[in-house]
Short mmCIF file of C-alpha atoms in Angstrom, two decimals:
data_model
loop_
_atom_site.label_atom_id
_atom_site.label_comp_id
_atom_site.label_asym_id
_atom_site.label_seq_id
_atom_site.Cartn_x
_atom_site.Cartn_y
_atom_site.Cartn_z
CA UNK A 4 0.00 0.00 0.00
CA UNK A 5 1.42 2.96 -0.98
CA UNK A 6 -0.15 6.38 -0.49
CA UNK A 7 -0.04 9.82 -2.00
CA UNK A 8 -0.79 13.11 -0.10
CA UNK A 9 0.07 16.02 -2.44
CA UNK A 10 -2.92 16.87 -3.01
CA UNK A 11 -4.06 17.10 0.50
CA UNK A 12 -1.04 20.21 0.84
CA UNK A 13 -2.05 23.26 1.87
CA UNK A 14 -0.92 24.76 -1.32
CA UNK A 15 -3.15 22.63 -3.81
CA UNK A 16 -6.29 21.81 -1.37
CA UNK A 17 -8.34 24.17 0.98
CA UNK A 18 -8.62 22.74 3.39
CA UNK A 19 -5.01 21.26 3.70
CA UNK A 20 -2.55 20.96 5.94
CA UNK A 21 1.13 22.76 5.09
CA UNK A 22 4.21 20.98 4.90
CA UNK A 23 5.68 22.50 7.99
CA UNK A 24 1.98 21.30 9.54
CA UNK A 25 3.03 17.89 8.61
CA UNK A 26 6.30 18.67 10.39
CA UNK A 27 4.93 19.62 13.61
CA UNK A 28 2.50 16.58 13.83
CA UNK A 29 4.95 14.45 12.48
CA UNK A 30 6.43 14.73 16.35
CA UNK A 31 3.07 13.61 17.62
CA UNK A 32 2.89 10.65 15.97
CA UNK A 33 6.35 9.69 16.64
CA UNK A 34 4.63 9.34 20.32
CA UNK A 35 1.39 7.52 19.15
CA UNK A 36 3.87 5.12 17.64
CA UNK A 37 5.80 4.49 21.02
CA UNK A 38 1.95 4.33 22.43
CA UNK A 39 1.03 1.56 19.92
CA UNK A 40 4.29 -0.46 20.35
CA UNK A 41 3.73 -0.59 23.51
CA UNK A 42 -0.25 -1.88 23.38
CA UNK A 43 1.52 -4.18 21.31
CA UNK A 44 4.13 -5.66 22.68
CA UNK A 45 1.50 -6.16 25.57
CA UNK A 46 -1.13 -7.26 23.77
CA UNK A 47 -3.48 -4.71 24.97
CA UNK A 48 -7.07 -4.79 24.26
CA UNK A 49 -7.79 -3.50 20.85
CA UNK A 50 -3.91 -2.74 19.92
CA UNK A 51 -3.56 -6.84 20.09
CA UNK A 52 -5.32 -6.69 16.54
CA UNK A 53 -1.66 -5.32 15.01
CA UNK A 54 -0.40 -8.56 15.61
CA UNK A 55 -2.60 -10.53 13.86
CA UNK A 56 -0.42 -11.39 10.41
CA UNK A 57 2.51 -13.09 13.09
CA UNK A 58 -0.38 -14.95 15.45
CA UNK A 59 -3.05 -16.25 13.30
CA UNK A 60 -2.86 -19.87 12.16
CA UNK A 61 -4.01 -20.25 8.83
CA UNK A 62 -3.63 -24.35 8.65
CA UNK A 63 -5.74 -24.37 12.10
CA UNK A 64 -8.56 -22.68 9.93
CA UNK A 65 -7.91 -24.77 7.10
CA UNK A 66 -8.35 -27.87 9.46
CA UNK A 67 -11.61 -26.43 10.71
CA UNK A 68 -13.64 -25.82 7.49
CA UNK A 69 -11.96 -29.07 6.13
CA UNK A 70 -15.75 -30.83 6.86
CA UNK A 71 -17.48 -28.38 4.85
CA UNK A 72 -14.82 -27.52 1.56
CA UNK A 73 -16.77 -28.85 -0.71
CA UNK A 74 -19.54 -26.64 -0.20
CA UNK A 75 -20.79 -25.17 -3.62
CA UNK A 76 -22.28 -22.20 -1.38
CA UNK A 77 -21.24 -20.49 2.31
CA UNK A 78 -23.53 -18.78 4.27
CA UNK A 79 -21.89 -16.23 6.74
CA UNK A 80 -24.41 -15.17 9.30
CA UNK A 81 -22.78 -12.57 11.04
CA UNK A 82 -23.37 -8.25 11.33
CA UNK A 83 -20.71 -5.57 11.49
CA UNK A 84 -16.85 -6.34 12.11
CA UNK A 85 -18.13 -10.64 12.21
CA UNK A 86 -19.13 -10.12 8.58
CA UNK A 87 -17.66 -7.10 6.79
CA UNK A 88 -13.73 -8.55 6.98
CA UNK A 89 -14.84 -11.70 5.30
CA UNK A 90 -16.83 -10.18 2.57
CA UNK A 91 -14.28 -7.41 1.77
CA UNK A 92 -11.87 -10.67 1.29
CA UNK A 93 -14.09 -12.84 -0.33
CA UNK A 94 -15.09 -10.09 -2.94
CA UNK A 95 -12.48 -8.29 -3.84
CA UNK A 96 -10.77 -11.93 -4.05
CA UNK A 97 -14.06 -13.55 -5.57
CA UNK A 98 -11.77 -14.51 -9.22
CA UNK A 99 -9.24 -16.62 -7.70
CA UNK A 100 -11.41 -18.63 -5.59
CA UNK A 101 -12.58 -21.93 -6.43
CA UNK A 102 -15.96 -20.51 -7.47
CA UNK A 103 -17.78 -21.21 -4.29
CA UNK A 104 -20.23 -18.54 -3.77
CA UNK A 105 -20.01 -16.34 -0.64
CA UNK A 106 -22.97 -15.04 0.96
CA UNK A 107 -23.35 -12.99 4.04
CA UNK A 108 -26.53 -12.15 6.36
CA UNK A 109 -26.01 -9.60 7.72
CA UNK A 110 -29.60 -7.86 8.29
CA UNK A 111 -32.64 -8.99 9.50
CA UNK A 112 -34.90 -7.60 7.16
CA UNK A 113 -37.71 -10.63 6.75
CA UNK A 114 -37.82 -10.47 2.82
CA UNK A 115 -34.21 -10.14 2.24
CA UNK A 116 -33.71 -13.10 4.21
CA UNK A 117 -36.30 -15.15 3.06
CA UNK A 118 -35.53 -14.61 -0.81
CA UNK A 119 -31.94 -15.37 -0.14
CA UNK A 120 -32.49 -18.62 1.56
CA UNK A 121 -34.96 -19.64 -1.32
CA UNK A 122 -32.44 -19.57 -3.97
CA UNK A 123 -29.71 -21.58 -2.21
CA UNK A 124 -29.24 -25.28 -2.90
CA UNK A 125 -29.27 -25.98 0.80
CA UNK A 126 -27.86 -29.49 0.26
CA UNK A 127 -24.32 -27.89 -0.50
CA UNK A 128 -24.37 -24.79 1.20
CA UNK A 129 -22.20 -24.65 3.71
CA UNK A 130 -23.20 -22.14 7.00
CA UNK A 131 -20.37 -20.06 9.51
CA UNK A 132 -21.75 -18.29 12.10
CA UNK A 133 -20.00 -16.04 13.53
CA UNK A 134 -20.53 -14.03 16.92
CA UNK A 135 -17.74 -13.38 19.89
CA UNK A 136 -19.90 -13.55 22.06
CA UNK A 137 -22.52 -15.95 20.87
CA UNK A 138 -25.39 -13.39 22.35
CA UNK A 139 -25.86 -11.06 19.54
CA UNK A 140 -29.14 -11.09 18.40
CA UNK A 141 -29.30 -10.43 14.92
CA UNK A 142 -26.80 -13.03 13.99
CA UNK A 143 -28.81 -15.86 16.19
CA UNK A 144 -31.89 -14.71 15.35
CA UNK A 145 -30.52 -15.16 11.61
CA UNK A 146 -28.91 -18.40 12.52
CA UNK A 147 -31.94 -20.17 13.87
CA UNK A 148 -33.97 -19.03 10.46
CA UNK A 149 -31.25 -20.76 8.34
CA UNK A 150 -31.03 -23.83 10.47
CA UNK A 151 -34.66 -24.02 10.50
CA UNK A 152 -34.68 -23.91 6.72
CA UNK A 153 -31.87 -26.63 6.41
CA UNK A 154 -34.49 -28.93 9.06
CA UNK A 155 -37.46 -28.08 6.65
CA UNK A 156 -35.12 -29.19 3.41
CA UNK A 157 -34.16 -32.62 5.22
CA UNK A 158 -30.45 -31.23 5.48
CA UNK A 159 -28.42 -31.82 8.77
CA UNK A 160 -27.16 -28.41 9.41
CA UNK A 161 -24.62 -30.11 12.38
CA UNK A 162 -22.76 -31.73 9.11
CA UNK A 163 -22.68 -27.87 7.30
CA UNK A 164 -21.82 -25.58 10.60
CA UNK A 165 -18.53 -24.15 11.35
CA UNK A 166 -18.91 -21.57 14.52
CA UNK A 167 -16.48 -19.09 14.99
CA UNK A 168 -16.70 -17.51 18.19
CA UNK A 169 -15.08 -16.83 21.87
CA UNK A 170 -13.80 -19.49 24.35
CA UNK A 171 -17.57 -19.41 25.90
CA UNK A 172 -20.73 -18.68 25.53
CA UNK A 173 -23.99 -19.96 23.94
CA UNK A 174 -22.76 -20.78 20.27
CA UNK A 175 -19.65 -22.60 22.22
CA UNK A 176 -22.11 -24.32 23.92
CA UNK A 177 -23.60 -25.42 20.71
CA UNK A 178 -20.41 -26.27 18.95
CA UNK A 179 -19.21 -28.38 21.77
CA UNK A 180 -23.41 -30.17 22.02
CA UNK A 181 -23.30 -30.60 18.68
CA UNK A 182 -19.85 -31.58 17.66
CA UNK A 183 -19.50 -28.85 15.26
CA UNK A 184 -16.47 -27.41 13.39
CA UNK A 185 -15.39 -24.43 15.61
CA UNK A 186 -12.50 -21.68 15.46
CA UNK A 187 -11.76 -19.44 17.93
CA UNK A 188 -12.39 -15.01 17.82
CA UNK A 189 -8.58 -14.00 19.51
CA UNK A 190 -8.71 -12.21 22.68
CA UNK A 191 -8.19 -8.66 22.83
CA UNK A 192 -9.57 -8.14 19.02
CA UNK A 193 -12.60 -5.85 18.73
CA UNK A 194 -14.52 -7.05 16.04
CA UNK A 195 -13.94 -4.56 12.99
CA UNK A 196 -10.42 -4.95 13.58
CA UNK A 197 -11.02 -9.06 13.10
CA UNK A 198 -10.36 -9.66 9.84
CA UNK A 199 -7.05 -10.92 9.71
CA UNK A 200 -8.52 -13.34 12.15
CA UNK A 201 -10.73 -16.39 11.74
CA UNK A 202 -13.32 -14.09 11.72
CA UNK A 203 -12.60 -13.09 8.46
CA UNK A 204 -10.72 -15.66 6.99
CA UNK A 205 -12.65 -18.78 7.48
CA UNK A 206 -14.83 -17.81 4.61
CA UNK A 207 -12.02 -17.34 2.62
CA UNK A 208 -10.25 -20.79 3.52
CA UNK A 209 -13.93 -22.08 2.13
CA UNK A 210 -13.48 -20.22 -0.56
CA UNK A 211 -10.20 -21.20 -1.95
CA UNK A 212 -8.36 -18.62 -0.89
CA UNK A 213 -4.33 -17.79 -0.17
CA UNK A 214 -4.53 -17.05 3.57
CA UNK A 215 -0.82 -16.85 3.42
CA UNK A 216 -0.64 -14.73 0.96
CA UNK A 217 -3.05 -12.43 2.56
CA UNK A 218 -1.40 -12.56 5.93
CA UNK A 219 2.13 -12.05 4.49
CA UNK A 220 0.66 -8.73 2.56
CA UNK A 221 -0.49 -7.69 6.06
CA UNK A 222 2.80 -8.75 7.84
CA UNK A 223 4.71 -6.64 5.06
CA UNK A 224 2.73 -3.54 6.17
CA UNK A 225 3.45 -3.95 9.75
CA UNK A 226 7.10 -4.09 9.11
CA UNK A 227 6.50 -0.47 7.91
CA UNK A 228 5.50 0.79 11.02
CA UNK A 229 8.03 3.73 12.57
CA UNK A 230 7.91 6.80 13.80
CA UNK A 231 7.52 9.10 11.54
CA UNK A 232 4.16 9.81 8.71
CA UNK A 233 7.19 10.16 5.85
CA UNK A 234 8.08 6.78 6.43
CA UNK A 235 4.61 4.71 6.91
CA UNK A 236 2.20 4.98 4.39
CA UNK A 237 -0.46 3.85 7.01
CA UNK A 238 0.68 6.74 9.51
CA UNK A 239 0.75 9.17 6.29
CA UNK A 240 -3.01 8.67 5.43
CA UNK A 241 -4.01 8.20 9.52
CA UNK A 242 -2.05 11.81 10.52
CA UNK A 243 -3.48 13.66 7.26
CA UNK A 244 -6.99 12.30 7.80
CA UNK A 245 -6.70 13.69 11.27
CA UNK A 246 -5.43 16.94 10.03
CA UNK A 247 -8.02 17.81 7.63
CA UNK A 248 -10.47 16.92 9.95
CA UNK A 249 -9.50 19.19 12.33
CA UNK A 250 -9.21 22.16 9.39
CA UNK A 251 -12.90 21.34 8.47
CA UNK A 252 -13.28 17.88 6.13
CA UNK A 253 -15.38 16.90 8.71
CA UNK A 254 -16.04 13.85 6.00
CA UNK A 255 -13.95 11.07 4.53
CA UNK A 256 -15.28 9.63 1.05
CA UNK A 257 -14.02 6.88 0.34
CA UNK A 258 -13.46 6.15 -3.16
CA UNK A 259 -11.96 2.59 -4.81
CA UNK A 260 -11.41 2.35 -8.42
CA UNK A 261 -12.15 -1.10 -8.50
CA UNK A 262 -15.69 -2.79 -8.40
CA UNK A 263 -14.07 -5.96 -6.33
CA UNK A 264 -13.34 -3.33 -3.92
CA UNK A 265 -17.09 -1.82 -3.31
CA UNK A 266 -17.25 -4.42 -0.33
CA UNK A 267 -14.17 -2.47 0.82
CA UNK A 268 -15.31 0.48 1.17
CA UNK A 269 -18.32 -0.76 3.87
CA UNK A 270 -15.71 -2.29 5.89
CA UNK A 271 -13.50 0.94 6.26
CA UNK A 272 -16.77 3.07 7.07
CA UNK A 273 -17.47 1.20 10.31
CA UNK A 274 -13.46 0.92 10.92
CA UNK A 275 -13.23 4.85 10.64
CA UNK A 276 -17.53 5.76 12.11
CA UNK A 277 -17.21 3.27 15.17
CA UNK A 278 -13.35 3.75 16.15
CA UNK A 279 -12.95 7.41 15.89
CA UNK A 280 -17.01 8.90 16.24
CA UNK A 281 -16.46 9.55 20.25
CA UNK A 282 -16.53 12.79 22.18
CA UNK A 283 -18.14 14.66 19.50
CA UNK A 284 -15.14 14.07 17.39
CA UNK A 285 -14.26 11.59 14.22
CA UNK A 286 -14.61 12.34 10.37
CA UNK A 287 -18.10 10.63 8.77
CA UNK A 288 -16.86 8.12 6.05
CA UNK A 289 -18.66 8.07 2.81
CA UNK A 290 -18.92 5.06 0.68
CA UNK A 291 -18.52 5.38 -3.39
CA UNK A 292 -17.01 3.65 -6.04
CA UNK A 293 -15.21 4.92 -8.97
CA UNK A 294 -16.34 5.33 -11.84
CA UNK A 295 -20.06 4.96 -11.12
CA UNK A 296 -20.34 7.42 -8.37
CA UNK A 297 -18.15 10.46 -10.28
CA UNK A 298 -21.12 10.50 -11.93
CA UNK A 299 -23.57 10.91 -9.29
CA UNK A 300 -21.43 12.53 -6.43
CA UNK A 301 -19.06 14.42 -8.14
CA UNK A 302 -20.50 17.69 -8.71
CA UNK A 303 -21.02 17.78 -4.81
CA UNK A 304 -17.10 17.13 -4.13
CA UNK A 305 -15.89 19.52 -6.22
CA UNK A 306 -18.32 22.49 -5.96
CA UNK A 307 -20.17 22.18 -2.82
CA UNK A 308 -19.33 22.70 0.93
CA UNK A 309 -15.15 22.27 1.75
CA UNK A 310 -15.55 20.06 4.54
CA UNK A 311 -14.62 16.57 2.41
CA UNK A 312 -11.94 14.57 1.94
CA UNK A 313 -11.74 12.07 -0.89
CA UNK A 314 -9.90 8.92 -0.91
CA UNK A 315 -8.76 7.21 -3.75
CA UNK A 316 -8.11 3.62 -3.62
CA UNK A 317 -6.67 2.39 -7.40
CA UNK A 318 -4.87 -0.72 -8.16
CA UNK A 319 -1.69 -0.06 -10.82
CA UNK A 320 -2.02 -3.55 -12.74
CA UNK A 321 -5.67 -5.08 -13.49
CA UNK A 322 -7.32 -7.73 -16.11
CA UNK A 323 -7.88 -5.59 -19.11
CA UNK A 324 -10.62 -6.09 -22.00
CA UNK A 325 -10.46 -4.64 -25.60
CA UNK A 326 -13.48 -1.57 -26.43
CA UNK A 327 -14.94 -2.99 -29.75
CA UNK A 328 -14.41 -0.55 -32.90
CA UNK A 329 -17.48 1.12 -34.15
CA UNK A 330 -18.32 2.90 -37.48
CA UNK A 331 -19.93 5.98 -35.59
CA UNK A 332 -17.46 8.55 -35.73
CA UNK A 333 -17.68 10.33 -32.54
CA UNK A 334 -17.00 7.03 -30.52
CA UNK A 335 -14.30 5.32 -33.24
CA UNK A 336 -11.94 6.95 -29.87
CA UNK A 337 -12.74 3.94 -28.08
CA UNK A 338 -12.48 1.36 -30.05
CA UNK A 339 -8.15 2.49 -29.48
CA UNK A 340 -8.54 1.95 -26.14
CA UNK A 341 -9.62 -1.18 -23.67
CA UNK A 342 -11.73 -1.03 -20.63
CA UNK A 343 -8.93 -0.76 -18.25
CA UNK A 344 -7.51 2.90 -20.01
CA UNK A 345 -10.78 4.08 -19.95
CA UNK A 346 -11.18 3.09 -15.94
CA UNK A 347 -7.96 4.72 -15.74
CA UNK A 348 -8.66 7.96 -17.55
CA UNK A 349 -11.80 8.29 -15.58
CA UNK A 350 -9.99 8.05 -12.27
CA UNK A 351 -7.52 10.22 -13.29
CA UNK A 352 -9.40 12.81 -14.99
CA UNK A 353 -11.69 12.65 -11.30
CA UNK A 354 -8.27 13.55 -9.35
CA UNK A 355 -7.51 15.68 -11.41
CA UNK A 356 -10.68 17.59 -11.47
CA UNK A 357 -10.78 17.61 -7.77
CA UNK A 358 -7.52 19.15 -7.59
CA UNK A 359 -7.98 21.87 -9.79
CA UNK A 360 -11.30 22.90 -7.82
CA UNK A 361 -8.81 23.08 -4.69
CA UNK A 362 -10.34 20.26 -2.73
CA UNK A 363 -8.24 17.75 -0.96
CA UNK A 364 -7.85 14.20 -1.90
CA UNK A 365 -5.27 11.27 -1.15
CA UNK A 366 -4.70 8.63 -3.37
CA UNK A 367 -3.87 5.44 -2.18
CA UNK A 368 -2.22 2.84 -4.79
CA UNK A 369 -2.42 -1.08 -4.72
CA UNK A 370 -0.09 -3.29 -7.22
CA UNK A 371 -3.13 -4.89 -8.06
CA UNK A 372 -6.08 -6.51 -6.02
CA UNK A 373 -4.78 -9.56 -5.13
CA UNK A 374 -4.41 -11.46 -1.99
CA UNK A 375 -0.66 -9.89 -0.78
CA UNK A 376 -2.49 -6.32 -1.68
CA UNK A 377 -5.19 -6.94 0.14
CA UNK A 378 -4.11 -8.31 3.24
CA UNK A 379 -1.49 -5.00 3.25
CA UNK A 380 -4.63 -3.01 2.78
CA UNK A 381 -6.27 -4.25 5.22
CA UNK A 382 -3.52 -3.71 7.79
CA UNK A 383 -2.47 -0.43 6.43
CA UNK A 384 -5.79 0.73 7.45
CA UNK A 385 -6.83 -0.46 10.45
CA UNK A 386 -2.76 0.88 11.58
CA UNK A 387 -4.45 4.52 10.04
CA UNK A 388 -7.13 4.14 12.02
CA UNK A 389 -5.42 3.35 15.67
CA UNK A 390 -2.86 6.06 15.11
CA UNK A 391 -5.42 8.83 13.84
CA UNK A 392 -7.22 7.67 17.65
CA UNK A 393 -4.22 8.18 19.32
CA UNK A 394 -4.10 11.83 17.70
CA UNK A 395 -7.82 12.66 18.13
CA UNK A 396 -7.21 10.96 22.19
CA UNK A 397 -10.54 9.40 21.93
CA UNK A 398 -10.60 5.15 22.86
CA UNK A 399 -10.41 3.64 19.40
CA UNK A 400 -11.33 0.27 20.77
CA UNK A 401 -14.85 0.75 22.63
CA UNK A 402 -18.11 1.47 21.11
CA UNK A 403 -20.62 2.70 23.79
CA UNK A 404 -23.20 4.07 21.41
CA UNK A 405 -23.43 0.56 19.44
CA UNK A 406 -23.67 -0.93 22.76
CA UNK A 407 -26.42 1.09 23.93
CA UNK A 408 -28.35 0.28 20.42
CA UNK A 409 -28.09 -3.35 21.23
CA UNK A 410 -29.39 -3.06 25.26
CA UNK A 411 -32.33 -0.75 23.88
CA UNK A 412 -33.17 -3.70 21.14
CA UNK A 413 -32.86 -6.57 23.89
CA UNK A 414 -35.27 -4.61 26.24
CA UNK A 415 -37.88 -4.42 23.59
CA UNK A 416 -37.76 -7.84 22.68
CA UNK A 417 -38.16 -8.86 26.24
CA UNK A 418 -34.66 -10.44 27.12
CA UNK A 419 -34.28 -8.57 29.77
CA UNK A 420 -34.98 -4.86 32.06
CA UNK A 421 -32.68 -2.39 30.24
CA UNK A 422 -33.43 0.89 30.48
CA UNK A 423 -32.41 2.06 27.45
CA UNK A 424 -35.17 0.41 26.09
CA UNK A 425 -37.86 3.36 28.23
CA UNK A 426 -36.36 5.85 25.47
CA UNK A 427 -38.12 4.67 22.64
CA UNK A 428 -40.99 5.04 24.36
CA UNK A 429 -40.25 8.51 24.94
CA UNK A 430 -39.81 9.62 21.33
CA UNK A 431 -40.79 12.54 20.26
CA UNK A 432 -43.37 12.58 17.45
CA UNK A 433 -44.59 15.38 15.01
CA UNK A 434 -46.44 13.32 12.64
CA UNK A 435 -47.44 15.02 8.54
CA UNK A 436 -49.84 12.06 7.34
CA UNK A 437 -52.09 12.47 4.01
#
């Protein structure tokens, strides 16, 4: 992962952050790097996640899903950090796999769920559930639908099931009744910072994928950890986020140039909303993808309010496919060119643009999207993310307000006296009806 900030200078962007601005931060995140050697090196609670690349076993997953490889299907029930990791891998990765299709549930919306079940062949579907602490209660909810369905179909779900959850609690419990496949979540690993884990990576042992080859991209990023934002590409995009957010781009769009990267951009917008939204403080992530949305959110990055930055995320090297010639004169200009020069010339041409209007953007460049890449990405920005919370002082790791959602939702259900639940009752209404 390399990454580009010229654009986000003070003397090309407003707002941007000066050279001898870089300078002076530069010396506080020298110190936020001391901080997170430290967390890791003691593998504290959330900074344990940094050493994922060196701890996690990929043959112990491999040994796990072993029961269900041939599965022509994989059904990851799972919501937030237990199923964005795996479907950013399992996408952006989704044409060197072994064509088993990967599908996630990660809502609970009755129609959705119910249309997606119908059009799997349950006989070879394969299901991973996935929940730290086996309590949450979309994923269960989910999981009990599914295995219901597998009952109705005359499939034993027991022979299809691979948990993937914490040392103890209910879906342990199950695993250990049942006999089922089971991996561990590690300790000390919130879960949007999981996917280097099992968590993320048992779909993509199902899948066919190079877990190696992923964690070795990742391991190659953490080597390039120091002290200094000139020296880290992961500290260069974390420290400039931070500083434009603090000179008004109150909001991060982030961008990828590559449709097997869409996935990609959901998983960094709850990495960046639920690490760094605390104490009335954190940028708002946007998600887009190049070229489809320079077409539809464009006009608002270059000419409306300054208080955006935009993120590029481009891969240099990428299948290519011949544009057809055509006898209409005004297009004969593409049928010189292939698919990939014209992806190219659009992302360009939308840098470009962006930086002629004077609005800051970083650009952040893959080889290509392959497994090394991604696992590098991956790392790279989840390192971005802990440093920018060292700078902003808020606790990356915690996530009170999601917390708070989920005591509110128990209480209303009935599992239990949670006051959180009395404020939904107290809503205020002022209802326009026809």
């Amino acid at each position: 992962m390399d990454v580009d900030i010229g654009n986000a200078l003070a003397s090309v962007a407003s707002p941007g952050i000066s050279r001898e601005g870089l300078e002076r931060l530069d010396e506080r995140v020298a110190t936020a790097h001391e901080r997170i050697e430290a967390g890791r090196a003691n593998d504290e609670h959330g900074y344990a996640a940094l050493n994922l690349p060196e701890r996690t076993d990929p043959d112990a997953i491999r040994t796990a899903v072993e029961p269900v490889a041939d599965a022509d299907a994989l059904v990851t029930i799972g919501i937030g950090g237990s199923a964005l990791g795996a479907a950013t891998i399992t996408d952006a990765l989704a044409d060197a796999g072994d064509g088993t299709e990967a599908i996630y549930l990660d809502n609970v919306d009755p129609a959705w769920i119910t249309r997606r079940l119908g059009a799997l062949p349950l006989e070879s579907t394969a299901i991973n559930v996935v929940s730290r602490s086996g309590t949450t209660a979309e994923t269960l909810a989910n999981f009990l639908v599914v295995r219901e369905a597998f009952e109705d179909a005359g499939v034993d779900w027991t022979d299809r099931t691979v948990v993937t959850t914490g040392e103890s609690g209910p879906l342990r419990s199950l695993a250990d009744r049942h006999d089922l496949a089971a991996v561990s979540v590690p300790d000390g690993v919130p879960g949007r910072f999981s996917a280097l884990s099992a968590v993320g990576l048992v779909a993509a042992a199902v899948c066919g994928h190079d877990l190696e080859a992923i964690l070795e991209g990742a391991a190659a990023e953490a080597d390039s950890l120091t002290g200094s934002l000139f020296e880290c590409p992961a500290y260069a995009y974390g420290a400039t986020a931070y500083a434009l957010d603090a000179r008004g781009a109150s909001m991060n769009a982030m961008v990828p140039y590559a449709e097997s990267l869409e996935t990609y951009a959901e998983w960094f917008a709850q990495l960046w909303a639920e690490s760094l939204g605390k104490d009335d403080l954190g940028q708002t992530p946007v998600r887009a993808l190049g070229v489809t949305d320079q077409h539809s959110q464009l006009q608002l990055y270059r000419a409306g309010p300054r208080d955006k930055l935009v993120t590029f995320v481009t891969p240099r090297e990428t299948t290519d496919r011949e544009i057809p010639g055509t006898d209409v004169d005004e297009l004969a200009y593409l049928g010189d060119a292939t698919l990939g020069e014209l992806l190219e010339a659009e992302f360009e041409a939308t840098e470009a643009s962006l930086a002629a209007a004077g609005r800051p953007n970083v650009r952040v460049e893959l080889e290509s999207v392959d497994a090394f890449e991604l696992g590098s990405l991956l790392y790279g920005m989840e390192a971005a993310c802990v440093l920018a919370g060292e700078l902003y002082e808020v606790s990356t790791f915690t996530q009170p307000a999601v917390e708070w959602a989920k005591k509110a939702t128990r209480g209303l259900l009935g599992g239990g006296d949670f006051e959180e639940a009395e404020a939904v009752a107290e809503k205020t209404t002022l209802r326009v009806e026809r």
